Amino acid sequence: MSSQPLEKTELEVSEQEIDDVLAEFGGDARAAIRALLHDQAALIRDAQQAVSRGFIRGVFSAGARRLDVEDEV
């Protein structure tokens, strides 16, 4: 059984949710983007620690993590 990449799905985000994030950072779009990217990186790190790479062989977050020496092709 081989693992397959997860299908990309469109996430629907409302205008109100966008406004809420911007309001949280005082309207500073760069600060909001910085915080969201930081959160995304933290989620990816957490997912990498929780997932068996022996099972999925890196497909879960291909391209979103650094390769270990043993993973390099």
Backbone as CSV, one residue per row, in Angstrom:
resi,resn,N_x,N_y,N_z,CA_x,CA_y,CA_z,C_x,C_y,C_z
1,MET,0.857,-1.181,0.000,0.000,0.000,0.000,0.896,1.234,0.000
2,SER,0.728,2.076,-0.983,1.544,3.283,-1.044,0.716,4.486,-0.614
3,SER,1.395,5.446,-0.031,0.679,6.645,0.403,0.531,7.592,-0.769
4,GLN,-0.561,8.315,-0.777,-0.848,9.289,-1.827,-0.911,10.669,-1.204
5,PRO,-0.503,11.703,-1.943,-0.611,13.062,-1.396,-2.066,13.390,-1.083
6,LEU,-2.264,14.162,-0.033,-3.602,14.605,0.307,-4.117,15.544,-0.774
7,GLU,-5.399,15.434,-1.075,-5.985,16.334,-2.066,-6.013,17.750,-1.517
8,LYS,-5.726,18.702,-2.380,-5.809,20.104,-1.969,-7.275,20.512,-1.992
9,THR,-7.711,21.116,-0.926,-9.101,21.565,-0.857,-9.114,23.073,-0.662
10,GLU,-10.127,23.684,-1.210,-10.306,25.119,-1.051,-10.895,25.379,0.331
11,LEU,-10.282,26.246,1.079,-10.825,26.631,2.372,-11.589,27.929,2.189
12,GLU,-12.827,27.908,2.589,-13.629,29.116,2.458,-13.407,29.996,3.678
13,VAL,-13.004,31.219,3.424,-12.756,32.190,4.480,-13.670,33.382,4.217
14,SER,-14.417,33.770,5.224,-15.354,34.884,5.044,-14.625,36.222,5.162
15,GLU,-15.217,37.216,4.597,-14.676,38.571,4.702,-14.607,38.994,6.172
16,GLN,-15.576,38.561,6.965,-15.589,38.908,8.388,-14.390,38.303,9.109
17,GLU,-14.026,37.074,8.750,-12.858,36.450,9.374,-11.582,37.212,9.023
18,ILE,-11.486,37.647,7.793,-10.323,38.440,7.375,-10.287,39.749,8.142
19,ASP,-11.429,40.410,8.241,-11.512,41.670,8.982,-11.141,41.471,10.455
20,ASP,-11.572,40.348,11.030,-11.260,40.054,12.435,-9.757,39.905,12.659
21,VAL,-9.090,39.208,11.732,-7.635,39.022,11.865,-6.931,40.368,11.752
22,LEU,-7.317,41.172,10.775,-6.698,42.489,10.617,-6.949,43.371,11.838
23,ALA,-8.161,43.305,12.378,-8.492,44.113,13.561,-7.654,43.683,14.759
24,GLU,-7.382,42.397,14.861,-6.578,41.891,15.977,-5.189,42.514,15.978
25,PHE,-4.692,42.877,14.793,-3.357,43.456,14.683,-3.419,44.945,14.349
26,GLY,-4.499,45.580,14.747,-4.628,47.022,14.582,-4.624,47.485,13.146
27,GLY,-5.045,46.629,12.230,-5.094,47.002,10.820,-3.767,46.848,10.104
28,ASP,-2.735,46.401,10.798,-1.415,46.222,10.192,-1.376,44.876,9.466
29,ALA,-1.514,44.914,8.138,-1.569,43.688,7.341,-0.277,42.885,7.444
30,ARG,0.874,43.562,7.480,2.150,42.838,7.574,2.258,42.079,8.890
31,ALA,1.811,42.674,9.979,1.852,41.989,11.274,0.911,40.791,11.275
32,ALA,-0.255,40.939,10.657,-1.214,39.833,10.583,-0.642,38.686,9.758
33,ILE,-0.050,39.001,8.612,0.550,37.972,7.758,1.697,37.287,8.491
34,ARG,2.540,38.068,9.163,3.663,37.501,9.918,3.160,36.505,10.962
35,ALA,2.111,36.871,11.692,1.559,35.998,12.726,0.952,34.735,12.121
36,LEU,0.250,34.874,11.006,-0.350,33.707,10.362,0.711,32.753,9.827
37,LEU,1.781,33.296,9.245,2.871,32.444,8.759,3.583,31.745,9.918
38,HIS,3.732,32.444,11.042,4.336,31.840,12.220,3.472,30.677,12.712
39,ASP,2.156,30.891,12.760,1.239,29.829,13.184,1.288,28.643,12.234
40,GLN,1.354,28.921,10.942,1.418,27.855,9.951,2.686,27.018,10.144
41,ALA,3.813,27.680,10.350,5.070,26.965,10.563,4.997,26.106,11.822
42,ALA,4.383,26.619,12.881,4.246,25.853,14.119,3.360,24.632,13.905
43,LEU,2.289,24.782,13.147,1.413,23.646,12.864,2.129,22.578,12.051
44,ILE,2.928,22.989,11.089,3.685,22.030,10.274,4.696,21.285,11.139
45,ARG,5.397,22.019,12.021,6.352,21.348,12.917,5.641,20.343,13.808
46,ASP,4.497,20.729,14.362,3.741,19.818,15.220,3.281,18.588,14.449
47,ALA,2.815,18.787,13.231,2.336,17.666,12.421,3.475,16.718,12.102
48,GLN,4.644,17.260,11.805,5.796,16.417,11.491,6.174,15.529,12.673
49,GLN,6.044,16.034,13.887,6.394,15.248,15.066,5.350,14.179,15.345
50,ALA,4.111,14.395,14.898,3.020,13.480,15.203,2.823,12.415,14.130
51,VAL,3.490,12.535,12.991,3.254,11.639,11.872,4.455,10.730,11.663
52,SER,4.183,9.471,11.445,5.242,8.508,11.173,5.726,8.664,9.743
53,ARG,6.951,9.129,9.570,7.482,9.278,8.218,7.756,7.922,7.594
54,GLY,7.928,6.894,8.410,8.090,5.563,7.867,6.838,5.102,7.153
55,PHE,5.690,5.559,7.609,4.421,5.183,6.997,4.130,6.016,5.760
56,ILE,4.336,7.312,5.859,3.948,8.185,4.746,5.111,8.607,3.857
57,ARG,6.321,8.366,4.282,7.529,8.703,3.514,7.553,10.158,3.062
58,GLY,7.100,11.044,3.927,7.231,12.467,3.658,6.184,13.070,2.752
59,VAL,5.194,12.306,2.311,4.186,12.845,1.405,3.281,13.838,2.113
60,PHE,3.065,13.650,3.411,2.172,14.505,4.182,2.483,15.984,4.003
61,SER,3.744,16.331,4.083,4.107,17.739,3.961,5.284,17.902,3.010
62,ALA,5.235,17.198,1.916,6.323,17.259,0.946,6.588,18.702,0.550
63,GLY,7.827,19.101,0.668,8.208,20.455,0.307,8.039,21.463,1.423
64,ALA,7.399,21.074,2.511,7.155,22.011,3.597,8.056,21.743,4.790
65,ARG,8.982,20.820,4.655,9.879,20.516,5.773,11.273,20.272,5.209
66,ARG,12.236,20.423,6.091,13.601,20.146,5.647,13.782,18.638,5.609
67,LEU,14.582,18.180,4.692,14.848,16.760,4.579,15.938,16.348,5.548
68,ASP,15.752,15.207,6.182,16.816,14.629,6.979,17.769,13.924,6.022
69,VAL,18.966,13.646,6.495,19.968,13.014,5.639,19.431,11.717,5.050
70,GLU,18.737,10.910,5.838,18.226,9.643,5.347,17.107,9.801,4.329
71,ASP,16.450,10.978,4.279,15.364,11.214,3.345,15.856,11.750,2.004
72,GLU,17.083,12.219,1.958,17.579,12.831,0.742,17.721,11.786,-0.364
73,VAL,17.410,12.225,-1.561,17.460,11.304,-2.708,18.750,11.506,-3.439
